[in-house]
Coordinates of C-alpha atoms and ligand atoms in Angstrom, one line a residue:
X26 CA 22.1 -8.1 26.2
X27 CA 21.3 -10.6 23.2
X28 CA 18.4 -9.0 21.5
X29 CA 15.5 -12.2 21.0
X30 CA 14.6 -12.6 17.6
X31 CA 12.6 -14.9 15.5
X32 CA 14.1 -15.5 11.7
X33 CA 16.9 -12.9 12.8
X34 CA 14.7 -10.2 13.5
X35 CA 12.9 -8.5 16.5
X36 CA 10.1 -10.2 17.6
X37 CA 8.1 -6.9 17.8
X38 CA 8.4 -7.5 14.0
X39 CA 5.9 -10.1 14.1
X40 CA 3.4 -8.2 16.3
X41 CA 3.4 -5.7 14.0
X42 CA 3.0 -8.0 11.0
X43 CA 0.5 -9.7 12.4
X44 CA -1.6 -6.7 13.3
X45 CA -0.9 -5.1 10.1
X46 CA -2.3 -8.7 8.4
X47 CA -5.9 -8.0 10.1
X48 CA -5.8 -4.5 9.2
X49 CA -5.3 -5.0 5.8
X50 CA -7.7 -7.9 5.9
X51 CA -10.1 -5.8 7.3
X52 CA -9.0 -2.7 4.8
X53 CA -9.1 -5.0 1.8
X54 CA -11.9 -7.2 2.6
X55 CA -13.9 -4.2 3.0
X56 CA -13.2 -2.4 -0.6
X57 CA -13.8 -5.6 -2.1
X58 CA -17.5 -5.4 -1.3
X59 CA -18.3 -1.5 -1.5
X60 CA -18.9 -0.9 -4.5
X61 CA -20.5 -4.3 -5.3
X62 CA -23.0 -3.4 -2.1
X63 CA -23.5 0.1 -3.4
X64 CA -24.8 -1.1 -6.5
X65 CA -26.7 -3.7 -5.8
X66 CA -30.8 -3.3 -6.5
X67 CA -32.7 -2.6 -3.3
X68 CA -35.2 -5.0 -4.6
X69 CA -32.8 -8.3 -4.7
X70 CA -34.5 -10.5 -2.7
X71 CA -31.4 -12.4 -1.2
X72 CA -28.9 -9.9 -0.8
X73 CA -30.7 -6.3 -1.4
X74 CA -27.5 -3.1 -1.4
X75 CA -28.3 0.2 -2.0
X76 CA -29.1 0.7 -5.9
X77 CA -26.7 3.6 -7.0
X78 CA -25.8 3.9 -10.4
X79 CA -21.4 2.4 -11.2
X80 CA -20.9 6.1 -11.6
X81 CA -21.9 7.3 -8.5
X82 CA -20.6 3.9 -6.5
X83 CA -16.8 4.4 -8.0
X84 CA -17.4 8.2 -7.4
X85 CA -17.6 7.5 -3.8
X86 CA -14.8 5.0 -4.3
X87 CA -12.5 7.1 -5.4
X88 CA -13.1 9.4 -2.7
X89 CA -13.0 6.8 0.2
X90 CA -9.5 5.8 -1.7
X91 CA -7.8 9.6 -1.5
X92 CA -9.5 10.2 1.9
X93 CA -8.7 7.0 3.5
X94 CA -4.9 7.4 2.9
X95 CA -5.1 11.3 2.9
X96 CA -5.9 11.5 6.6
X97 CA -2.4 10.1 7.1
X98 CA -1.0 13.4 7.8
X99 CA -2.9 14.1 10.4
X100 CA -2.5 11.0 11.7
X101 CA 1.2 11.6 11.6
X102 CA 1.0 14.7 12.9
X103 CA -1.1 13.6 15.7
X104 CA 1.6 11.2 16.7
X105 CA 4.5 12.9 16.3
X106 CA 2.9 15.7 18.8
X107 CA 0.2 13.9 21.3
X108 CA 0.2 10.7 21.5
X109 CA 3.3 8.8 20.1
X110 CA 2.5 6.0 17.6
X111 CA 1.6 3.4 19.6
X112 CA -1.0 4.7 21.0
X113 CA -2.2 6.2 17.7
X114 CA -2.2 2.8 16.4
X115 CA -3.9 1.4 19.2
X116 CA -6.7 4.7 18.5
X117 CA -6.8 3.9 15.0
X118 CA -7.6 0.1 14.8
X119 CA -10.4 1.1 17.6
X120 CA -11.7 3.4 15.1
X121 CA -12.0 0.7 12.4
X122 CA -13.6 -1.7 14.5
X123 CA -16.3 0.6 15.0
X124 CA -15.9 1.9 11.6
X125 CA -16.5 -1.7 10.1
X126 CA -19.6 -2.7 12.6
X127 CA -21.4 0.6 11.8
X128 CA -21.2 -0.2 8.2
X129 CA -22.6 -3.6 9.2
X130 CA -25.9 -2.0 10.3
X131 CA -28.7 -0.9 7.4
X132 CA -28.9 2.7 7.8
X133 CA -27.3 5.2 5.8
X134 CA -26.2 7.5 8.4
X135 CA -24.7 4.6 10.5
X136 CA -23.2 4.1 6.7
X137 CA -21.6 7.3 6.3
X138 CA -20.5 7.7 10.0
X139 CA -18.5 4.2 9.4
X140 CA -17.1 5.1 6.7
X141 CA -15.7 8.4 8.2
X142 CA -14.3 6.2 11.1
X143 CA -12.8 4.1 8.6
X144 CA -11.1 6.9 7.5
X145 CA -10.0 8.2 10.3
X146 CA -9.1 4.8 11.9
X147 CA -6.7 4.3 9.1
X148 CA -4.8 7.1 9.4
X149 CA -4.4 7.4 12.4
X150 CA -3.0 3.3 12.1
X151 CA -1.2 2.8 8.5
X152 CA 1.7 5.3 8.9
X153 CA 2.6 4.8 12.5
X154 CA 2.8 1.6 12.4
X155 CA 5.0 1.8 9.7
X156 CA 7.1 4.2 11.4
X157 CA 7.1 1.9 14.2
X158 CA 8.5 -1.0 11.8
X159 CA 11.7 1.2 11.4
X160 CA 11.9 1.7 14.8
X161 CA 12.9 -1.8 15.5
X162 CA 15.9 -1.2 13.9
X163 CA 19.4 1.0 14.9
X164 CA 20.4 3.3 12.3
X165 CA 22.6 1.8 10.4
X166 CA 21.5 -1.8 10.7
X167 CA 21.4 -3.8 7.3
X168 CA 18.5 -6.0 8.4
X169 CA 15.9 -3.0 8.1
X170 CA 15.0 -3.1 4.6
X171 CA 14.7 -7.2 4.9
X172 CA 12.1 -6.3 8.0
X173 CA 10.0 -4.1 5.6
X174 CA 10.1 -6.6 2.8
X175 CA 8.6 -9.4 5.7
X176 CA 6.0 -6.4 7.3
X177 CA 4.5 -6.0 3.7
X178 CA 4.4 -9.6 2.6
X179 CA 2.5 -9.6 6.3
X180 CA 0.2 -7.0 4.5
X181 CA -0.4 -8.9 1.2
X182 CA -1.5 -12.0 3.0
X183 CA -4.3 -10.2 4.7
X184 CA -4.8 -8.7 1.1
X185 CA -5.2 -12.0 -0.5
X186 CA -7.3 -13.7 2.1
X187 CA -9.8 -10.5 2.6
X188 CA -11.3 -10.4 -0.8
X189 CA -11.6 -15.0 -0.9
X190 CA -13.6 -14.6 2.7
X191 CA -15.1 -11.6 3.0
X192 CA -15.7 -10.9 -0.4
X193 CA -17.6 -14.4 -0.6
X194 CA -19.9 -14.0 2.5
X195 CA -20.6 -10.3 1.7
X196 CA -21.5 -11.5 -2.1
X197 CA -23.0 -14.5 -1.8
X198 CA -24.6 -14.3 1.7
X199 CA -25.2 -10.5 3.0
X200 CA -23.3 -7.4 2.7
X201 CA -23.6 -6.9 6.5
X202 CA -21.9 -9.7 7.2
X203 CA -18.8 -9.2 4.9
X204 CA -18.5 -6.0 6.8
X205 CA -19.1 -7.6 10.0
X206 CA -16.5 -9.9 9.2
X207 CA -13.9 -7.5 8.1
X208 CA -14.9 -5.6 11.6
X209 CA -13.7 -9.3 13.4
X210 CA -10.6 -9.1 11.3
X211 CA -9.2 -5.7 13.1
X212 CA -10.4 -7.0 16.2
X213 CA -7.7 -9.7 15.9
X214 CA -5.4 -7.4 15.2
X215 CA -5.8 -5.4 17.5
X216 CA -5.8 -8.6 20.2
X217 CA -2.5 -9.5 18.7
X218 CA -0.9 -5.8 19.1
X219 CA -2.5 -5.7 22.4
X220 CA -1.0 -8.8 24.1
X221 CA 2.5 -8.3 21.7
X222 CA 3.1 -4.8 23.2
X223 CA 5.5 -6.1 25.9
X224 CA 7.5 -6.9 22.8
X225 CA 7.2 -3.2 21.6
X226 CA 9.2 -1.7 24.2
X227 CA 10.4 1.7 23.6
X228 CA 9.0 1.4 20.4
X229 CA 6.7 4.2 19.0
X230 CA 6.4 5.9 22.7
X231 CA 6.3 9.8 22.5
X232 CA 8.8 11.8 23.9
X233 CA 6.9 14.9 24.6
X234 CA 6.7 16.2 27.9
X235 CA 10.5 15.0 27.9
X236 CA 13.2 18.0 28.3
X237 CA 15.1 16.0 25.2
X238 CA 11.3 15.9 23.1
X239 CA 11.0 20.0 24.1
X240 CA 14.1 20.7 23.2
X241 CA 14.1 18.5 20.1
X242 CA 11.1 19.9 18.6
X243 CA 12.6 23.7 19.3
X244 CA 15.5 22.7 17.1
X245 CA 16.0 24.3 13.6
X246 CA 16.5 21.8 11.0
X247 CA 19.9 21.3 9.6
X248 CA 21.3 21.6 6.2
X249 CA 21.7 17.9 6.4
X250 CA 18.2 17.2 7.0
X251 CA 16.8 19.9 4.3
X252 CA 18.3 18.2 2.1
X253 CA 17.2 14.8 3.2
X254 CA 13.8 16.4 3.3
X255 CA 14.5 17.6 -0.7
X256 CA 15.1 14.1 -1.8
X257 CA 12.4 12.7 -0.1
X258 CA 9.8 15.0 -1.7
X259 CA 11.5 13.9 -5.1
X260 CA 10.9 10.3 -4.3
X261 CA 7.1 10.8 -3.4
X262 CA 6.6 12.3 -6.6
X263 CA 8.3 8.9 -8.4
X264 CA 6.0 7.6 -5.8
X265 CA 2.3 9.3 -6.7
X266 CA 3.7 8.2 -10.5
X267 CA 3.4 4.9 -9.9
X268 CA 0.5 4.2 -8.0
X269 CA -1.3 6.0 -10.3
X270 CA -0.3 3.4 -12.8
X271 CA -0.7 0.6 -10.3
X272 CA -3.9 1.4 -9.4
X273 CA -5.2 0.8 -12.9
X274 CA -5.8 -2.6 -11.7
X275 CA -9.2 -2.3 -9.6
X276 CA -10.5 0.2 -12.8
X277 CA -9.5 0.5 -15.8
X278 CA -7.6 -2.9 -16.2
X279 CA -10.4 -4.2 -14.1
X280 CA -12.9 -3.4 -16.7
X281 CA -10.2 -4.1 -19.8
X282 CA -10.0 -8.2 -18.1
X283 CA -13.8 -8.5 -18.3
X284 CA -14.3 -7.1 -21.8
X285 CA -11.5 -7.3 -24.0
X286 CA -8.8 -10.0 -22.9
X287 CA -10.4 -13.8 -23.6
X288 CA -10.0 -15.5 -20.1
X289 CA -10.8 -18.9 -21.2
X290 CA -7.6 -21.5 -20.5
X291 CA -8.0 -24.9 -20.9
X292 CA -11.9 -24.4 -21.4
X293 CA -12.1 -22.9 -18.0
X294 CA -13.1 -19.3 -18.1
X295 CA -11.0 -17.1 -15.3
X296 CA -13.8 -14.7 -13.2
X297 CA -12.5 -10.8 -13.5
X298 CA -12.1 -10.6 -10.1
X299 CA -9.7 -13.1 -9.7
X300 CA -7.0 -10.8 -11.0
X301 CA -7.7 -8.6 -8.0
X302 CA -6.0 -11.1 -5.9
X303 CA -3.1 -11.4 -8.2
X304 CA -1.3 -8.4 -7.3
X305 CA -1.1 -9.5 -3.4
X306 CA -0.8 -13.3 -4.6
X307 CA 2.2 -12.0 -6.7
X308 CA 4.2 -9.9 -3.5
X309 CA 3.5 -12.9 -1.3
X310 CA 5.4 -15.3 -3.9
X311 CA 8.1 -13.0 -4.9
X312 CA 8.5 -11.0 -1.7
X313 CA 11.1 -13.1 -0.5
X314 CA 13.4 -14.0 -3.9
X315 CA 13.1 -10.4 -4.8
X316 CA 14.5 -9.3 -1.1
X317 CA 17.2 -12.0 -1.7
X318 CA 18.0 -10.5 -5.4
X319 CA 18.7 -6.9 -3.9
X320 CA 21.1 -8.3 -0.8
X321 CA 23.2 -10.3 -3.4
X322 CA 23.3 -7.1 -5.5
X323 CA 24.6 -5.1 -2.8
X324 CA 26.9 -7.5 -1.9
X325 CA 28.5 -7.6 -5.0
X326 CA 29.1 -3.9 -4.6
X327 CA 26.6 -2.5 -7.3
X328 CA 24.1 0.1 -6.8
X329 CA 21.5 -0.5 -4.6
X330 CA 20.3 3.0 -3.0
X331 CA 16.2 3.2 -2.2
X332 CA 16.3 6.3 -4.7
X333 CA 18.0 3.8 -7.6
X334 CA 15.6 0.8 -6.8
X335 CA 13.0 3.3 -7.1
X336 CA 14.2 4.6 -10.4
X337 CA 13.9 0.6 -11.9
X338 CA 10.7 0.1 -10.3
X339 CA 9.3 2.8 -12.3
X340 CA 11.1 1.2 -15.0
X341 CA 9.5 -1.7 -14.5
X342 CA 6.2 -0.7 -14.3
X343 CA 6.7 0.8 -17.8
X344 CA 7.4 -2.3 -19.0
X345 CA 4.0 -3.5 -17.3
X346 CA 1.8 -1.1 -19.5
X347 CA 4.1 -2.2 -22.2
X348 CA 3.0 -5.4 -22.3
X349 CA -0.6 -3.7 -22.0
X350 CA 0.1 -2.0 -25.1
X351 CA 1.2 -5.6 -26.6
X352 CA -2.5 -6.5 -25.7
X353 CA -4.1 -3.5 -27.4
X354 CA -1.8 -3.6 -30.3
X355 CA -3.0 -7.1 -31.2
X356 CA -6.6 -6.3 -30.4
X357 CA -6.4 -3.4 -33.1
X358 CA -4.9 -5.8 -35.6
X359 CA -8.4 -7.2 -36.4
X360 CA -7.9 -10.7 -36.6
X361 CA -8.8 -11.5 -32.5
X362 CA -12.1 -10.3 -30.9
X363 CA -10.1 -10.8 -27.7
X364 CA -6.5 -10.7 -26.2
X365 CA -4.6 -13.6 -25.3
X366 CA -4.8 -13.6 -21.3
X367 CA -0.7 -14.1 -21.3
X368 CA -0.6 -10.1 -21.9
X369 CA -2.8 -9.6 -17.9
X370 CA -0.4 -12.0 -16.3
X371 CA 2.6 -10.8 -17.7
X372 CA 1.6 -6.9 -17.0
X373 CA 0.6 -7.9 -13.6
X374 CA 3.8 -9.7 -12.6
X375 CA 5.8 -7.0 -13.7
X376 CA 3.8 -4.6 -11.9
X377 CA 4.4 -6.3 -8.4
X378 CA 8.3 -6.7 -9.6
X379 CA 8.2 -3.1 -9.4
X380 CA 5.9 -2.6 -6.4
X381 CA 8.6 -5.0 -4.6
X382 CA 11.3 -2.3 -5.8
X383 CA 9.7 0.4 -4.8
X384 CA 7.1 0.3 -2.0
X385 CA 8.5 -1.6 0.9
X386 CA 11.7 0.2 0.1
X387 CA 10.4 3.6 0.5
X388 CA 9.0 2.8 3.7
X389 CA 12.1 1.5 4.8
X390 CA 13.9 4.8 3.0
X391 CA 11.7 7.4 5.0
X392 CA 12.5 5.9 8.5
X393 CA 16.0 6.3 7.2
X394 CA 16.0 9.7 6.2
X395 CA 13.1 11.8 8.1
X396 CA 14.2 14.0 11.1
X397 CA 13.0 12.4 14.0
X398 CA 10.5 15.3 14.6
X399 CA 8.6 14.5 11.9
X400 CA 9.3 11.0 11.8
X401 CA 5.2 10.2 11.5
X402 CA 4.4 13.3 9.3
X403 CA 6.2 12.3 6.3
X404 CA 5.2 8.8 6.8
X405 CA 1.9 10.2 6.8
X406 CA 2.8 12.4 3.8
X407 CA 3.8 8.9 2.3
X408 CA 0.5 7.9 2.6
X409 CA -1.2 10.9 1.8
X410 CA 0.5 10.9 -2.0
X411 CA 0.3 7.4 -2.6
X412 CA -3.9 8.2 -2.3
X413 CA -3.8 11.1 -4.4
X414 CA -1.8 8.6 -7.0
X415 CA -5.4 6.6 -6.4
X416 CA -7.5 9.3 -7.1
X417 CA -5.5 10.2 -10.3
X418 CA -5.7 6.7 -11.4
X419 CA -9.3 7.3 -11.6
X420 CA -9.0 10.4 -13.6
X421 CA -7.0 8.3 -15.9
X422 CA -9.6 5.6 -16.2
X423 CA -12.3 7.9 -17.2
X424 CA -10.3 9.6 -19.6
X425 CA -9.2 5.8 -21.3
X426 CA -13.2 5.9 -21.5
X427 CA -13.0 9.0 -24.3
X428 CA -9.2 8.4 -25.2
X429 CA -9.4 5.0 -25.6
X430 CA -6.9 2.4 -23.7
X431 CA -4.1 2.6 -26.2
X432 CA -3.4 5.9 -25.3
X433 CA -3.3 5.8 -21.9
X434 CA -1.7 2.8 -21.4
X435 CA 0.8 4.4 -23.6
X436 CA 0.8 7.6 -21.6
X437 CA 1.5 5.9 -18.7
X438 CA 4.3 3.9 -20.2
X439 CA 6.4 7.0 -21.7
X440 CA 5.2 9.0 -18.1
X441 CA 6.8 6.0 -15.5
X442 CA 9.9 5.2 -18.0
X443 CA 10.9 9.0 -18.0
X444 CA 10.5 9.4 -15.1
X445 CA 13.2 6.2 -13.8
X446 CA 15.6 7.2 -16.3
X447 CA 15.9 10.4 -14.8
X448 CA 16.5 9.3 -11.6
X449 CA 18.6 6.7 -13.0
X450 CA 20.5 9.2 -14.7
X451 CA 21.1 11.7 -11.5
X452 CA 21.4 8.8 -8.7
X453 CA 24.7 10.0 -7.6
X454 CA 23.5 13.4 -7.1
X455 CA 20.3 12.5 -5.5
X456 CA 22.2 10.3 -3.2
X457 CA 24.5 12.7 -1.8
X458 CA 21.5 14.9 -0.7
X459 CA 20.9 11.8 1.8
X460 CA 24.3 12.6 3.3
X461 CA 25.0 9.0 4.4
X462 CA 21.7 8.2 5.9
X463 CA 21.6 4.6 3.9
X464 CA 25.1 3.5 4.9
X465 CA 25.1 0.6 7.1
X466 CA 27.1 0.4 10.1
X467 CA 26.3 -3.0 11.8
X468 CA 26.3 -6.1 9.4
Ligands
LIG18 N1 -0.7 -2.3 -1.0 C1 0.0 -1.6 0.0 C2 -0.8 -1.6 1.3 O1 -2.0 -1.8 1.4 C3 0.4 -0.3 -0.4 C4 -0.7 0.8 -0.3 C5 -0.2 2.2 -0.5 O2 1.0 2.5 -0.3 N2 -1.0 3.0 -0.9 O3 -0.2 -1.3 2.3

C-alpha cells in the first residue's frame, strides 16, 4: 500500500511536530518568565512576583533546568516497560497542563506542586516523542534524518513564538497569565496529538504483554548492540560538551549582551533579551539549507556519519566562543568601553550551525542505534545529559564571575575543539562500532 505523506514524509510527522510546537511553546514560554516572576518585588503595584534575590531565582533555575530534562529516564524507562510512548506522551502533556495552570494560581505550594508536574510532565513527553519520530521511519530509510531536521524546526517555532507572547503578557500584564497562557499552549498540543493519533498507527504502542515483547526483553544483548551501546555513550559525552557551551546563552552571554557588547545599530538600541530568540530564529532559518548541505554531501560520497557531524558541530561551536573571545580581546584592548554587537551575532549563528550538526542528528542517531528494549531509556538518557550540560553551564557562568569571561570563553573553546578533533580523528573506528546501523537501504 502507498504510504500518504505530506512533503514526502508520514503524515504522523506533522502530528508530532505540531504537538511538539505547543510543548515547546509551553516549555519555552514558561522559562522565559520564571525567573523574571521570581524576582519581581512583592510590592509592584501592577505586576507584584515573589521578591527572591537573582541568586536564589537562577538557583532554582538551574535546578528546574537539570530536573526538567533529568526525569527523562524515567520517563523512558516508564515507556519502554508500562505504558509504550504514546501513551506516555499523552500522560506527560496532561501533566504539563496541570503543571502550567497550578503555576497560574498565587500560592506557593500550588507553585511548587506545578513545577514538580512540569517536571514530570516533560519527561515523561520530550523523549518519547522523539523516539516516536524515528519510528515513522524503516530502518534503513534515508528520509529519517530529513524528518528530525523538520520535527526540530517544529520545536524552534514554538521556541520563538513562546518568549514574543507569553513572555509579553506575563511581563507586561501578569505573571499568571503568561503561565496560564503557556498552560493553553500544551492544551493545543495535546488536541492536535489527540485527534492526529489515527495517523500514529503502530507508532509508539508497547509490546509488553506480547509473547515477542516477553521474549524480547529476556534477550541478552549482543556484541553488536554493546558496541552500539559504547558509541552511543561516547557521543552523549560530545553531547553534555556542547550544551554546556550552548547554554551560555540564557547566563553568562545573557548577562555579557547587557553589559559589555554596545547594542546600539543605527541609533536603535537592541533589548538583551532579544538574543534569546535568536538561537531558535537562527534553526528555523537555517534548518532547512543546512539539512540540504548534508544530503548533497552524502551524495557526493564524502563523510557524513552522525558521529562525524557531531565531531564538526563541536568544531563549530569552538569557533562560536572564538568569536567571543574576538569580543573580549577587543574589550581588553582599551580603546572601546563596549564590543561591537557583530561579535553576538556572529557567535550565535555559529552556535546554531553547530546545534543543526549535532542535535537533530543525534536524535535521529539514537533511534538508529539503540536496541529496541531500550529504545526510550537512552532517548531519555539523551535527555538526561543534555540537562546535566545545563546545569554545568551554570557552574561555568559563576565561575566567569571570579575567572573573568576571557577565560572561560577560552576554556570552552580549547574544551569543544578537542574534543571534535578527536572524534574527527577516530571516525572510522567509532563508526565500525555502529556495525552498519546508519547504512541506508531504501532511497
Ligand atoms: N532546544 C532543543 C529543544 O528544546 C534541545 C534541547 C535539549 O536537547 N536539551 O528541544
Amino acid at each position: 500500500m502507498q504510504e500518504k505523506t505530506i512533503l514526502g514524509h508520514p503524515k504522523g510527522l506533522f502530528v508530532l511536530f505540531f504537538t511538539e510546537l505547543w510543548e515547546r511553546f509551553s516549555y519555552y514560554g514558561m522559562r522565559a518568565i520564571l525567573v523574571l516572576y521570581l524576582t519581581a518585588e512583592t510590592t509592584d503595584a501592577i505586576n507584584p512576583g515573589l521578591g527572591w534575590t537573582s541568586k536564589e531565582a537562577l538557583a532554582l533555575y538551574g535546578w528546574y533546568g537539570l530536573l526538567v530534562y533529568f526525569t527523562g529516564i524515567f520517563g523512558g524507562a516508564i515507556a519502554d516497560n508500562w505504558l509504550g510512548q504514546k501513551k506516555s506522551v499523552l500522560l506527560g502533556g496532561i501533566f504539563i497542563v496541570f503543571g502550567q495552570f497550578a503555576l497560574a494560581v498565587e500560592n506557593m505550594t500550588a507553585f511548587y506542586g506545578g513545577l514538580f508536574l512540569l517536571i514530570c510532565g516533560v519527561g515523561l513527553l520530550k523523549p518519547n516523542i522523539s523516539t516516536m519520530v524515528g519510528s515513522l521511519y524503516k530502518k534503513g530509510d534515508a528520509r529519517r534524518d530529513a524528518g528530525f531536521t523538520i520535527f526540530y524546526i517544529g520545536i524552534n517555532i514554538g521556541a520563538v513564538l513562546a518568549p514574543l507572547i507569553v513572555g509579553y503578557y506575563g511581563e507586561k500584564v501578569d505573571w499568571h497569565l503568561g503561565f496560564s497562557l503557556a498552560g493553553f499552549g500544551m492544551i493545543f498540543g495535546q488536541l492536535v496529538y489527540i485527534f492526529g493519533r489515527k495517523y500514529l498507527t503502530g507508532v509508539g504502542d508497547l509490546l509488553k504483554h506480547s509473547d515477542e515483547h516477553a521474549h524480547l526483553m529476556k534477550q541478552p544483548l549482543t556484541k553488536t548492540e554493546k558496541d552500539r551501546m559504547v558509541v552511543m555513550f561516547i557521543s552523549f559525552l560530545i553531547v553534555m560538551v556542547f550544551w554546556a557551551a550552548y547554554e551560555q546563552a540564557g547566563g553568562l552571554m545573557n548577562l555579557y549582551a547587557r553589559d559589555k557588547i554596545n547594542r546600539v545599530v543605527m541609533g536603535y538600541e537592541i533589548p538583551t533579551s532579544f538574543f534569546q530568540s535568536l538561537h531558535a530564529l537562527y534553526v528555523v532559518i537555517l534548518g532547512a539549507p543546512m539539512a540540504y548541505f548534508w544530503v548533497r554531501w552524502r551524495k557526493k560520497g564524502k563523510e557524513s556519519s552522525s558521529i562525524f557531524k557531531m565531531g564538526v558541530g563541536s568544531i563549530i561551536m569552538s569557533l562560536g566562543f572564538v568569536a567571543l573571545m574576538g569580543a573580549a580581546y577587543q574589550l581588553s584592548e582599551g580603546a572601546l568601553e563596549k564590543a561591537p554587537v557583530y561579535w553576538l551575532f556572529l557567535s550565535y549563528f555559529l552556535h546554531v550551525v553547530a546545534e543543526l550538526s549535532l542535535s537533530p542528528v543525534a536524535l535521529s542517531f539514537i533511534t538508529k542505534l539503540a536496541p529496541l528494549k531500550y529504545a526510550s531509556l537512552m532517548m531519555g538518557t539523551y535527555f538526561a545529559v543534555t540537562g546535566l550540560g545545563n546545569k554545568l553551564a551554570g557552574i561555568l557562568g559563576e565561575a566567569a564571575q571570579d575567572a573573568g569571561e576571557m577565560a572561560i570563553f577560552t576554556g570552552i573553546a580549547v574544551c569543544t575543539l578537542v574534543l571534535g578533533l578527536l572524534v574527527l580523528v577516530f571516525v572510522k573506528k567509532l563508526k565500525a562500532l555502529t556495525h552498519g546501523a546508519e547504512d541506508v537501504l531504501v532511497s
